[in-house]
C-alpha cells in the first residue's frame, strides 16, 4: 500500500492545532484533576476530551488506521502495536505542568507503519511552537529547519531528565542517584516536566541529551522521530536499539554523549507498555 506521508503530516498538524485550542481554553481556568497509578500521575477531563477529538478526527480521515492513546490505554484499552498504520497519541504530555499552569505541555501525535515511526508532530499550544518531522525529510519548528548540537563529550553537555510520576521508593531513589552521577559528569541537568518537550529541546540544539525511565510509547513516538530527523540518536538507555515499549529512552546530539550517559546510569525497571 502506498502511503502519502505529507498528507499524514498535514492532517496531524491540523488536528494538533485543534487540540491545542482545546488545551488553551482550559489552561487558564480551574482544572478537574484525577489520579492514575500514583497520586502524582495526573489526568484531567481535557486530556480525555482532547484524545477523543484526535482519534475521532483521524478515524474520519483514515478509517482503517489503528490507535494507541495514553488515556484510552489507562481506561483499559490494550496497547496493541502492530504493523498496521498506527497513530500514537499523547493528548497532553506534561499533564502535571498543565494542571499547575506551566507552559511546557504539548500535544503529541506520531504515526507508525510497520512499527517504524514515520511522522511526528509535537505542538506546544501555549507558546505556539509546532515541531514536525517526516522520515527522511528533516525536522522543523514552525517550518524552520532544526538540528541537534555538535557536542560529543558528556562533560560539555546539558542533560535533560525527570523524576517522573512514579512514587515507588526504589524507582525514585535510583533516578536521583542517576541524576547525581550525571551532574558530576556534565554541565548540569534540566527538567522541563514533559518528555516530548525535553526531546524537542535536544532536536533544536538547546541541550545535548535526555534520559528517562518510566516514560511510555506515547511520550516518545512523535518526539523520537523529531530528534532523529534533526540528526540526533535515539536508543535504549543501555545503549542498545530503542524499544518504544520498554519504558526507557535515551536521546542525544551525538553517540559520544549518549555513550557517556549509558556508562554512568543504573536501569530502573517498569512494566512494559
Ligand atoms: C509524563 C511527562 C513527564 C515524564 C513522565 C511522563 P504525561 O507524561 O512526560 O515529564 O516525567 O514520565 O509520563 O503523563 O504528562 O503525559
PDB file of C-alpha atoms and ligand atoms in Angstrom:
ATOM      1  CA  UNK A   1       0.000   0.000   0.000  1.00  0.00           C
ATOM      2  CA  UNK A   2       1.265   3.480  -0.909  1.00  0.00           C
ATOM      3  CA  UNK A   3       1.471   5.974   1.932  1.00  0.00           C
ATOM      4  CA  UNK A   4       1.353   9.727   1.430  1.00  0.00           C
ATOM      5  CA  UNK A   5       3.418  10.878   4.412  1.00  0.00           C
ATOM      6  CA  UNK A   6       3.000  14.568   3.554  1.00  0.00           C
ATOM      7  CA  UNK A   7      -0.764  14.148   3.654  1.00  0.00           C
ATOM      8  CA  UNK A   8      -0.482  12.377   7.027  1.00  0.00           C
ATOM      9  CA  UNK A   9       1.700  15.208   8.322  1.00  0.00           C
ATOM     10  CA  UNK A  10      -0.682  17.921   7.094  1.00  0.00           C
ATOM     11  CA  UNK A  11      -3.605  16.177   8.788  1.00  0.00           C
ATOM     12  CA  UNK A  12      -1.688  15.619  12.026  1.00  0.00           C
ATOM     13  CA  UNK A  13      -0.680  19.298  12.140  1.00  0.00           C
ATOM     14  CA  UNK A  14      -4.301  20.419  11.611  1.00  0.00           C
ATOM     15  CA  UNK A  15      -5.571  18.067  14.308  1.00  0.00           C
ATOM     16  CA  UNK A  16      -2.776  19.094  16.718  1.00  0.00           C
ATOM     17  CA  UNK A  17      -3.734  22.771  16.275  1.00  0.00           C
ATOM     18  CA  UNK A  18      -7.380  21.959  17.003  1.00  0.00           C
ATOM     19  CA  UNK A  19      -6.237  20.003  20.086  1.00  0.00           C
ATOM     20  CA  UNK A  20      -4.078  22.962  21.096  1.00  0.00           C
ATOM     21  CA  UNK A  21      -7.139  25.252  21.027  1.00  0.00           C
ATOM     22  CA  UNK A  22      -8.884  22.894  23.470  1.00  0.00           C
ATOM     23  CA  UNK A  23      -5.811  22.861  25.745  1.00  0.00           C
ATOM     24  CA  UNK A  24      -5.573  26.674  25.695  1.00  0.00           C
ATOM     25  CA  UNK A  25      -9.265  27.089  26.520  1.00  0.00           C
ATOM     26  CA  UNK A  26      -8.875  25.073  29.723  1.00  0.00           C
ATOM     27  CA  UNK A  27      -5.337  26.214  30.618  1.00  0.00           C
ATOM     28  CA  UNK A  28      -6.350  29.440  32.366  1.00  0.00           C
ATOM     29  CA  UNK A  29      -9.273  28.006  34.355  1.00  0.00           C
ATOM     30  CA  UNK A  30      -9.529  25.586  37.294  1.00  0.00           C
ATOM     31  CA  UNK A  31      -8.900  22.026  36.143  1.00  0.00           C
ATOM     32  CA  UNK A  32     -10.772  18.948  37.239  1.00  0.00           C
ATOM     33  CA  UNK A  33      -7.951  16.538  38.149  1.00  0.00           C
ATOM     34  CA  UNK A  34      -7.953  12.779  38.819  1.00  0.00           C
ATOM     35  CA  UNK A  35      -5.041  10.455  39.540  1.00  0.00           C
ATOM     36  CA  UNK A  36      -3.930   7.251  37.792  1.00  0.00           C
ATOM     37  CA  UNK A  37      -1.089   4.993  39.007  1.00  0.00           C
ATOM     38  CA  UNK A  38       0.189   7.298  41.764  1.00  0.00           C
ATOM     39  CA  UNK A  39      -1.011  10.495  43.411  1.00  0.00           C
ATOM     40  CA  UNK A  40       1.444  12.327  41.118  1.00  0.00           C
ATOM     41  CA  UNK A  41       0.238  10.647  37.900  1.00  0.00           C
ATOM     42  CA  UNK A  42      -2.459  13.085  36.800  1.00  0.00           C
ATOM     43  CA  UNK A  43      -5.242  13.177  34.243  1.00  0.00           C
ATOM     44  CA  UNK A  44      -7.809  15.889  33.536  1.00  0.00           C
ATOM     45  CA  UNK A  45     -11.071  15.962  31.606  1.00  0.00           C
ATOM     46  CA  UNK A  46      -9.154  17.973  28.996  1.00  0.00           C
ATOM     47  CA  UNK A  47      -6.675  15.096  28.392  1.00  0.00           C
ATOM     48  CA  UNK A  48      -9.643  12.773  27.811  1.00  0.00           C
ATOM     49  CA  UNK A  49     -11.612  15.185  25.601  1.00  0.00           C
ATOM     50  CA  UNK A  50      -8.544  16.064  23.503  1.00  0.00           C
ATOM     51  CA  UNK A  51      -7.662  12.399  22.941  1.00  0.00           C
ATOM     52  CA  UNK A  52     -11.245  11.625  21.869  1.00  0.00           C
ATOM     53  CA  UNK A  53     -11.266  14.541  19.432  1.00  0.00           C
ATOM     54  CA  UNK A  54      -7.911  13.485  17.922  1.00  0.00           C
ATOM     55  CA  UNK A  55      -8.980   9.845  17.487  1.00  0.00           C
ATOM     56  CA  UNK A  56     -12.413  10.822  16.051  1.00  0.00           C
ATOM     57  CA  UNK A  57     -10.840  13.279  13.571  1.00  0.00           C
ATOM     58  CA  UNK A  58      -8.161  10.842  12.379  1.00  0.00           C
ATOM     59  CA  UNK A  59     -10.648   7.946  12.145  1.00  0.00           C
ATOM     60  CA  UNK A  60     -12.869  10.044   9.917  1.00  0.00           C
ATOM     61  CA  UNK A  61      -9.987  10.637   7.514  1.00  0.00           C
ATOM     62  CA  UNK A  62      -8.241   7.238   7.813  1.00  0.00           C
ATOM     63  CA  UNK A  63     -10.906   4.690   8.825  1.00  0.00           C
ATOM     64  CA  UNK A  64      -8.592   1.647   8.650  1.00  0.00           C
ATOM     65  CA  UNK A  65      -5.804   3.099  10.806  1.00  0.00           C
ATOM     66  CA  UNK A  66      -5.216   1.925  14.385  1.00  0.00           C
ATOM     67  CA  UNK A  67      -4.610   3.958  17.563  1.00  0.00           C
ATOM     68  CA  UNK A  68      -2.591   3.868  20.755  1.00  0.00           C
ATOM     69  CA  UNK A  69      -3.626   6.712  23.046  1.00  0.00           C
ATOM     70  CA  UNK A  70      -2.462   7.422  26.587  1.00  0.00           C
ATOM     71  CA  UNK A  71      -5.928   7.900  28.050  1.00  0.00           C
ATOM     72  CA  UNK A  72      -7.545   5.024  26.113  1.00  0.00           C
ATOM     73  CA  UNK A  73      -4.839   2.696  27.484  1.00  0.00           C
ATOM     74  CA  UNK A  74      -5.262   3.965  31.028  1.00  0.00           C
ATOM     75  CA  UNK A  75      -9.023   3.362  30.648  1.00  0.00           C
ATOM     76  CA  UNK A  76      -8.267  -0.315  29.879  1.00  0.00           C
ATOM     77  CA  UNK A  77      -7.681  -0.493  26.082  1.00  0.00           C
ATOM     78  CA  UNK A  78      -4.783  -2.811  25.178  1.00  0.00           C
ATOM     79  CA  UNK A  79      -1.577  -1.169  23.966  1.00  0.00           C
ATOM     80  CA  UNK A  80      -1.539  -3.265  20.810  1.00  0.00           C
ATOM     81  CA  UNK A  81       1.250  -2.107  18.451  1.00  0.00           C
ATOM     82  CA  UNK A  82       1.062  -3.898  15.100  1.00  0.00           C
ATOM     83  CA  UNK A  83       2.465  -3.367  11.587  1.00  0.00           C
ATOM     84  CA  UNK A  84      -0.734  -1.534  10.597  1.00  0.00           C
ATOM     85  CA  UNK A  85      -0.581   2.254  10.302  1.00  0.00           C
ATOM     86  CA  UNK A  86      -0.960   3.298  13.947  1.00  0.00           C
ATOM     87  CA  UNK A  87      -1.402   6.791  15.369  1.00  0.00           C
ATOM     88  CA  UNK A  88       0.322   7.078  18.743  1.00  0.00           C
ATOM     89  CA  UNK A  89      -1.159   9.895  20.790  1.00  0.00           C
ATOM     90  CA  UNK A  90      -0.452  11.758  23.990  1.00  0.00           C
ATOM     91  CA  UNK A  91      -3.215  14.387  24.182  1.00  0.00           C
ATOM     92  CA  UNK A  92      -1.259  16.409  26.771  1.00  0.00           C
ATOM     93  CA  UNK A  93       2.323  15.452  27.509  1.00  0.00           C
ATOM     94  CA  UNK A  94       3.230  17.304  30.674  1.00  0.00           C
ATOM     95  CA  UNK A  95      -0.203  16.972  32.282  1.00  0.00           C
ATOM     96  CA  UNK A  96       1.234  17.964  35.689  1.00  0.00           C
ATOM     97  CA  UNK A  97       2.574  21.158  34.080  1.00  0.00           C
ATOM     98  CA  UNK A  98      -0.841  21.793  32.523  1.00  0.00           C
ATOM     99  CA  UNK A  99      -2.502  21.301  35.928  1.00  0.00           C
ATOM    100  CA  UNK A 100      -0.071  23.756  37.547  1.00  0.00           C
ATOM    101  CA  UNK A 101      -0.358  26.280  34.678  1.00  0.00           C
ATOM    102  CA  UNK A 102       3.217  25.770  33.489  1.00  0.00           C
ATOM    103  CA  UNK A 103       3.518  26.316  29.751  1.00  0.00           C
ATOM    104  CA  UNK A 104       5.708  23.251  28.979  1.00  0.00           C
ATOM    105  CA  UNK A 105       2.919  20.997  27.810  1.00  0.00           C
ATOM    106  CA  UNK A 106       2.244  19.646  24.361  1.00  0.00           C
ATOM    107  CA  UNK A 107       0.055  17.571  22.108  1.00  0.00           C
ATOM    108  CA  UNK A 108       1.949  14.576  20.636  1.00  0.00           C
ATOM    109  CA  UNK A 109       0.816  12.765  17.504  1.00  0.00           C
ATOM    110  CA  UNK A 110       3.075  10.129  15.952  1.00  0.00           C
ATOM    111  CA  UNK A 111       2.343   7.677  13.145  1.00  0.00           C
ATOM    112  CA  UNK A 112       3.987   4.275  12.754  1.00  0.00           C
ATOM    113  CA  UNK A 113       3.915   1.995   9.718  1.00  0.00           C
ATOM    114  CA  UNK A 114       5.367  -1.494  10.127  1.00  0.00           C
ATOM    115  CA  UNK A 115       6.226  -0.445  13.686  1.00  0.00           C
ATOM    116  CA  UNK A 116       8.566   2.301  12.462  1.00  0.00           C
ATOM    117  CA  UNK A 117       7.700   5.901  13.289  1.00  0.00           C
ATOM    118  CA  UNK A 118       7.281   7.815  10.025  1.00  0.00           C
ATOM    119  CA  UNK A 119       5.601  11.087  11.082  1.00  0.00           C
ATOM    120  CA  UNK A 120       5.870  13.088  14.303  1.00  0.00           C
ATOM    121  CA  UNK A 121       4.082  16.238  15.455  1.00  0.00           C
ATOM    122  CA  UNK A 122       4.645  17.882  18.847  1.00  0.00           C
ATOM    123  CA  UNK A 123       2.647  21.073  19.417  1.00  0.00           C
ATOM    124  CA  UNK A 124       3.101  23.400  22.407  1.00  0.00           C
ATOM    125  CA  UNK A 125      -0.152  25.378  22.360  1.00  0.00           C
ATOM    126  CA  UNK A 126       0.690  27.972  24.995  1.00  0.00           C
ATOM    127  CA  UNK A 127       3.863  29.106  23.237  1.00  0.00           C
ATOM    128  CA  UNK A 128       2.587  28.183  19.749  1.00  0.00           C
ATOM    129  CA  UNK A 129       5.570  26.003  18.759  1.00  0.00           C
ATOM    130  CA  UNK A 130       4.870  23.302  16.184  1.00  0.00           C
ATOM    131  CA  UNK A 131       7.643  20.686  15.880  1.00  0.00           C
ATOM    132  CA  UNK A 132       7.312  18.304  12.931  1.00  0.00           C
ATOM    133  CA  UNK A 133       9.223  15.538  11.173  1.00  0.00           C
ATOM    134  CA  UNK A 134       8.663  13.022   8.406  1.00  0.00           C
ATOM    135  CA  UNK A 135      11.014  10.067   7.922  1.00  0.00           C
ATOM    136  CA  UNK A 136      13.955  11.110   5.721  1.00  0.00           C
ATOM    137  CA  UNK A 137      12.810  14.733   5.372  1.00  0.00           C
ATOM    138  CA  UNK A 138      14.375  16.581   8.321  1.00  0.00           C
ATOM    139  CA  UNK A 139      12.902  18.178  11.440  1.00  0.00           C
ATOM    140  CA  UNK A 140      11.267  21.587  11.764  1.00  0.00           C
ATOM    141  CA  UNK A 141       9.929  24.034  14.346  1.00  0.00           C
ATOM    142  CA  UNK A 142       7.304  26.413  12.963  1.00  0.00           C
ATOM    143  CA  UNK A 143       8.535  25.430   9.478  1.00  0.00           C
ATOM    144  CA  UNK A 144      12.181  26.345  10.192  1.00  0.00           C
ATOM    145  CA  UNK A 145      14.687  23.508   9.963  1.00  0.00           C
ATOM    146  CA  UNK A 146      16.195  22.482  13.319  1.00  0.00           C
ATOM    147  CA  UNK A 147      19.244  20.405  14.178  1.00  0.00           C
ATOM    148  CA  UNK A 148      20.964  18.945  17.213  1.00  0.00           C
ATOM    149  CA  UNK A 149      24.100  20.402  18.792  1.00  0.00           C
ATOM    150  CA  UNK A 150      27.589  19.190  17.892  1.00  0.00           C
ATOM    151  CA  UNK A 151      28.522  18.385  21.498  1.00  0.00           C
ATOM    152  CA  UNK A 152      30.182  14.986  21.582  1.00  0.00           C
ATOM    153  CA  UNK A 153      31.522  14.697  25.116  1.00  0.00           C
ATOM    154  CA  UNK A 154      29.304  14.380  28.199  1.00  0.00           C
ATOM    155  CA  UNK A 155      31.494  16.775  30.157  1.00  0.00           C
ATOM    156  CA  UNK A 156      30.389  19.606  27.789  1.00  0.00           C
ATOM    157  CA  UNK A 157      26.730  18.544  27.711  1.00  0.00           C
ATOM    158  CA  UNK A 158      23.478  19.838  29.216  1.00  0.00           C
ATOM    159  CA  UNK A 159      21.289  16.856  30.064  1.00  0.00           C
ATOM    160  CA  UNK A 160      17.509  16.775  30.452  1.00  0.00           C
ATOM    161  CA  UNK A 161      15.911  14.184  32.711  1.00  0.00           C
ATOM    162  CA  UNK A 162      12.882  13.840  35.000  1.00  0.00           C
ATOM    163  CA  UNK A 163      11.928  12.453  38.385  1.00  0.00           C
ATOM    164  CA  UNK A 164       8.775  11.167  36.608  1.00  0.00           C
ATOM    165  CA  UNK A 165       5.407  10.436  38.167  1.00  0.00           C
ATOM    166  CA  UNK A 166       6.010   7.039  39.807  1.00  0.00           C
ATOM    167  CA  UNK A 167       6.361   7.280  43.567  1.00  0.00           C
ATOM    168  CA  UNK A 168       7.797   3.782  44.103  1.00  0.00           C
ATOM    169  CA  UNK A 169      10.679   4.499  46.510  1.00  0.00           C
ATOM    170  CA  UNK A 170      13.234   2.322  44.693  1.00  0.00           C
ATOM    171  CA  UNK A 171      12.467   3.907  41.325  1.00  0.00           C
ATOM    172  CA  UNK A 172      12.662   7.449  42.689  1.00  0.00           C
ATOM    173  CA  UNK A 173      15.892   6.801  44.593  1.00  0.00           C
ATOM    174  CA  UNK A 174      17.640   5.200  41.590  1.00  0.00           C
ATOM    175  CA  UNK A 175      16.579   8.124  39.399  1.00  0.00           C
ATOM    176  CA  UNK A 176      18.014  10.571  41.945  1.00  0.00           C
ATOM    177  CA  UNK A 177      21.254   8.561  42.081  1.00  0.00           C
ATOM    178  CA  UNK A 178      21.401   8.682  38.262  1.00  0.00           C
ATOM    179  CA  UNK A 179      20.810  12.449  38.335  1.00  0.00           C
ATOM    180  CA  UNK A 180      23.652  12.863  40.816  1.00  0.00           C
ATOM    181  CA  UNK A 181      26.013  10.899  38.576  1.00  0.00           C
ATOM    182  CA  UNK A 182      25.009  12.964  35.538  1.00  0.00           C
ATOM    183  CA  UNK A 183      25.515  16.257  37.417  1.00  0.00           C
ATOM    184  CA  UNK A 184      29.070  15.237  38.362  1.00  0.00           C
ATOM    185  CA  UNK A 185      29.849  14.329  34.727  1.00  0.00           C
ATOM    186  CA  UNK A 186      28.232  17.172  32.757  1.00  0.00           C
ATOM    187  CA  UNK A 187      27.350  20.899  32.639  1.00  0.00           C
ATOM    188  CA  UNK A 188      24.155  20.085  34.544  1.00  0.00           C
ATOM    189  CA  UNK A 189      20.626  18.754  34.387  1.00  0.00           C
ATOM    190  CA  UNK A 190      17.307  20.349  33.398  1.00  0.00           C
ATOM    191  CA  UNK A 191      13.752  19.033  33.987  1.00  0.00           C
ATOM    192  CA  UNK A 192      11.002  20.637  31.886  1.00  0.00           C
ATOM    193  CA  UNK A 193       8.214  18.287  33.013  1.00  0.00           C
ATOM    194  CA  UNK A 194       7.371  16.861  29.584  1.00  0.00           C
ATOM    195  CA  UNK A 195       9.275  14.074  27.848  1.00  0.00           C
ATOM    196  CA  UNK A 196       8.361  15.396  24.408  1.00  0.00           C
ATOM    197  CA  UNK A 197       9.333  18.995  25.223  1.00  0.00           C
ATOM    198  CA  UNK A 198      12.675  17.750  26.600  1.00  0.00           C
ATOM    199  CA  UNK A 199      13.242  15.800  23.373  1.00  0.00           C
ATOM    200  CA  UNK A 200      12.351  18.786  21.177  1.00  0.00           C
ATOM    201  CA  UNK A 201      14.975  20.772  23.119  1.00  0.00           C
ATOM    202  CA  UNK A 202      17.577  18.179  22.077  1.00  0.00           C
ATOM    203  CA  UNK A 203      16.293  18.294  18.496  1.00  0.00           C
ATOM    204  CA  UNK A 204      16.794  22.053  18.276  1.00  0.00           C
ATOM    205  CA  UNK A 205      20.206  22.062  19.989  1.00  0.00           C
ATOM    206  CA  UNK A 206      19.030  23.589  23.309  1.00  0.00           C
ATOM    207  CA  UNK A 207      20.840  20.912  25.286  1.00  0.00           C
ATOM    208  CA  UNK A 208      22.525  17.672  24.324  1.00  0.00           C
ATOM    209  CA  UNK A 209      20.768  14.648  25.837  1.00  0.00           C
ATOM    210  CA  UNK A 210      17.604  13.400  27.504  1.00  0.00           C
ATOM    211  CA  UNK A 211      17.315  10.237  29.567  1.00  0.00           C
ATOM    212  CA  UNK A 212      14.271   8.894  31.360  1.00  0.00           C
ATOM    213  CA  UNK A 213      12.959   5.611  32.729  1.00  0.00           C
ATOM    214  CA  UNK A 214       9.195   5.280  33.237  1.00  0.00           C
ATOM    215  CA  UNK A 215       8.015   7.027  30.048  1.00  0.00           C
ATOM    216  CA  UNK A 216       5.558   5.370  27.651  1.00  0.00           C
ATOM    217  CA  UNK A 217       5.453   4.913  23.877  1.00  0.00           C
ATOM    218  CA  UNK A 218       3.077   7.902  23.516  1.00  0.00           C
ATOM    219  CA  UNK A 219       5.565  10.205  25.302  1.00  0.00           C
ATOM    220  CA  UNK A 220       8.395   9.443  22.850  1.00  0.00           C
ATOM    221  CA  UNK A 221       6.986   8.273  19.490  1.00  0.00           C
ATOM    222  CA  UNK A 222       6.370  11.688  17.900  1.00  0.00           C
ATOM    223  CA  UNK A 223       9.345  13.413  19.536  1.00  0.00           C
ATOM    224  CA  UNK A 224      11.659  10.456  18.789  1.00  0.00           C
ATOM    225  CA  UNK A 225      11.461  10.921  15.034  1.00  0.00           C
ATOM    226  CA  UNK A 226      11.896  14.686  15.501  1.00  0.00           C
ATOM    227  CA  UNK A 227      15.210  14.045  17.328  1.00  0.00           C
ATOM    228  CA  UNK A 228      16.392  11.551  14.699  1.00  0.00           C
ATOM    229  CA  UNK A 229      15.446  13.783  11.783  1.00  0.00           C
ATOM    230  CA  UNK A 230      17.291  16.649  13.477  1.00  0.00           C
ATOM    231  CA  UNK A 231      20.431  14.472  13.342  1.00  0.00           C
ATOM    232  CA  UNK A 232      20.354  13.043  16.861  1.00  0.00           C
ATOM    233  CA  UNK A 233      20.491   9.489  18.151  1.00  0.00           C
ATOM    234  CA  UNK A 234      17.641   7.624  19.834  1.00  0.00           C
ATOM    235  CA  UNK A 235      18.268   4.462  21.832  1.00  0.00           C
ATOM    236  CA  UNK A 236      17.564   2.430  24.916  1.00  0.00           C
ATOM    237  CA  UNK A 237      19.325   3.897  27.990  1.00  0.00           C
ATOM    238  CA  UNK A 238      21.603   0.816  27.991  1.00  0.00           C
ATOM    239  CA  UNK A 239      22.922   1.865  24.584  1.00  0.00           C
ATOM    240  CA  UNK A 240      21.085  -0.863  22.670  1.00  0.00           C
ATOM    241  CA  UNK A 241      18.445  -0.286  19.997  1.00  0.00           C
ATOM    242  CA  UNK A 242      15.468   1.818  21.086  1.00  0.00           C
ATOM    243  CA  UNK A 243      12.487  -0.258  22.247  1.00  0.00           C
ATOM    244  CA  UNK A 244       9.432   2.017  22.342  1.00  0.00           C
ATOM    245  CA  UNK A 245       7.521  -0.300  24.681  1.00  0.00           C
ATOM    246  CA  UNK A 246      10.336  -0.785  27.210  1.00  0.00           C
ATOM    247  CA  UNK A 247       9.600   2.336  29.331  1.00  0.00           C
ATOM    248  CA  UNK A 248      13.092   3.809  28.924  1.00  0.00           C
ATOM    249  CA  UNK A 249      14.668   6.190  26.442  1.00  0.00           C
ATOM    250  CA  UNK A 250      17.930   7.985  25.825  1.00  0.00           C
ATOM    251  CA  UNK A 251      18.395  10.504  23.060  1.00  0.00           C
ATOM    252  CA  UNK A 252      21.387  12.687  22.378  1.00  0.00           C
ATOM    253  CA  UNK A 253      23.013  15.018  19.910  1.00  0.00           C
ATOM    254  CA  UNK A 254      25.827  12.535  19.259  1.00  0.00           C
ATOM    255  CA  UNK A 255      26.701   8.887  20.046  1.00  0.00           C
ATOM    256  CA  UNK A 256      29.557  10.171  22.257  1.00  0.00           C
ATOM    257  CA  UNK A 257      27.239  11.976  24.679  1.00  0.00           C
ATOM    258  CA  UNK A 258      24.823   9.016  24.709  1.00  0.00           C
ATOM    259  CA  UNK A 259      27.645   6.564  25.496  1.00  0.00           C
ATOM    260  CA  UNK A 260      28.849   8.799  28.345  1.00  0.00           C
ATOM    261  CA  UNK A 261      25.384   8.651  29.941  1.00  0.00           C
ATOM    262  CA  UNK A 262      24.818   4.906  29.395  1.00  0.00           C
ATOM    263  CA  UNK A 263      28.047   4.213  31.279  1.00  0.00           C
ATOM    264  CA  UNK A 264      27.068   6.015  34.491  1.00  0.00           C
ATOM    265  CA  UNK A 265      23.373   5.223  34.980  1.00  0.00           C
ATOM    266  CA  UNK A 266      21.577   2.309  36.595  1.00  0.00           C
ATOM    267  CA  UNK A 267      18.427   0.864  34.989  1.00  0.00           C
ATOM    268  CA  UNK A 268      15.019   1.411  36.615  1.00  0.00           C
ATOM    269  CA  UNK A 269      12.540  -1.386  35.892  1.00  0.00           C
ATOM    270  CA  UNK A 270       8.948  -0.592  34.872  1.00  0.00           C
ATOM    271  CA  UNK A 271       6.281  -2.903  33.454  1.00  0.00           C
ATOM    272  CA  UNK A 272       6.365  -2.848  29.626  1.00  0.00           C
ATOM    273  CA  UNK A 273       3.646  -0.970  27.745  1.00  0.00           C
TER     274      UNK A 273
HETATM  275  C1  LIG B   1       4.765  12.427  31.633  1.00  0.00           C
HETATM  276  C2  LIG B   1       5.695  13.560  31.308  1.00  0.00           C
HETATM  277  C3  LIG B   1       6.789  13.660  32.355  1.00  0.00           C
HETATM  278  C4  LIG B   1       7.553  12.377  32.482  1.00  0.00           C
HETATM  279  C5  LIG B   1       6.624  11.214  32.736  1.00  0.00           C
HETATM  280  C6  LIG B   1       5.557  11.152  31.663  1.00  0.00           C
HETATM  281  P1  LIG B   1       2.218  12.781  30.869  1.00  0.00           P
HETATM  282  O1  LIG B   1       3.774  12.302  30.644  1.00  0.00           O
HETATM  283  O2  LIG B   1       6.277  13.388  30.037  1.00  0.00           O
HETATM  284  O3  LIG B   1       7.731  14.635  32.022  1.00  0.00           O
HETATM  285  O4  LIG B   1       8.448  12.502  33.546  1.00  0.00           O
HETATM  286  O5  LIG B   1       7.413  10.041  32.708  1.00  0.00           O
HETATM  287  O6  LIG B   1       4.690  10.074  31.933  1.00  0.00           O
HETATM  288  O7  LIG B   1       1.648  11.875  31.928  1.00  0.00           O
HETATM  289  O8  LIG B   1       2.252  14.181  31.296  1.00  0.00           O
HETATM  290  O9  LIG B   1       1.610  12.572  29.529  1.00  0.00           O
END
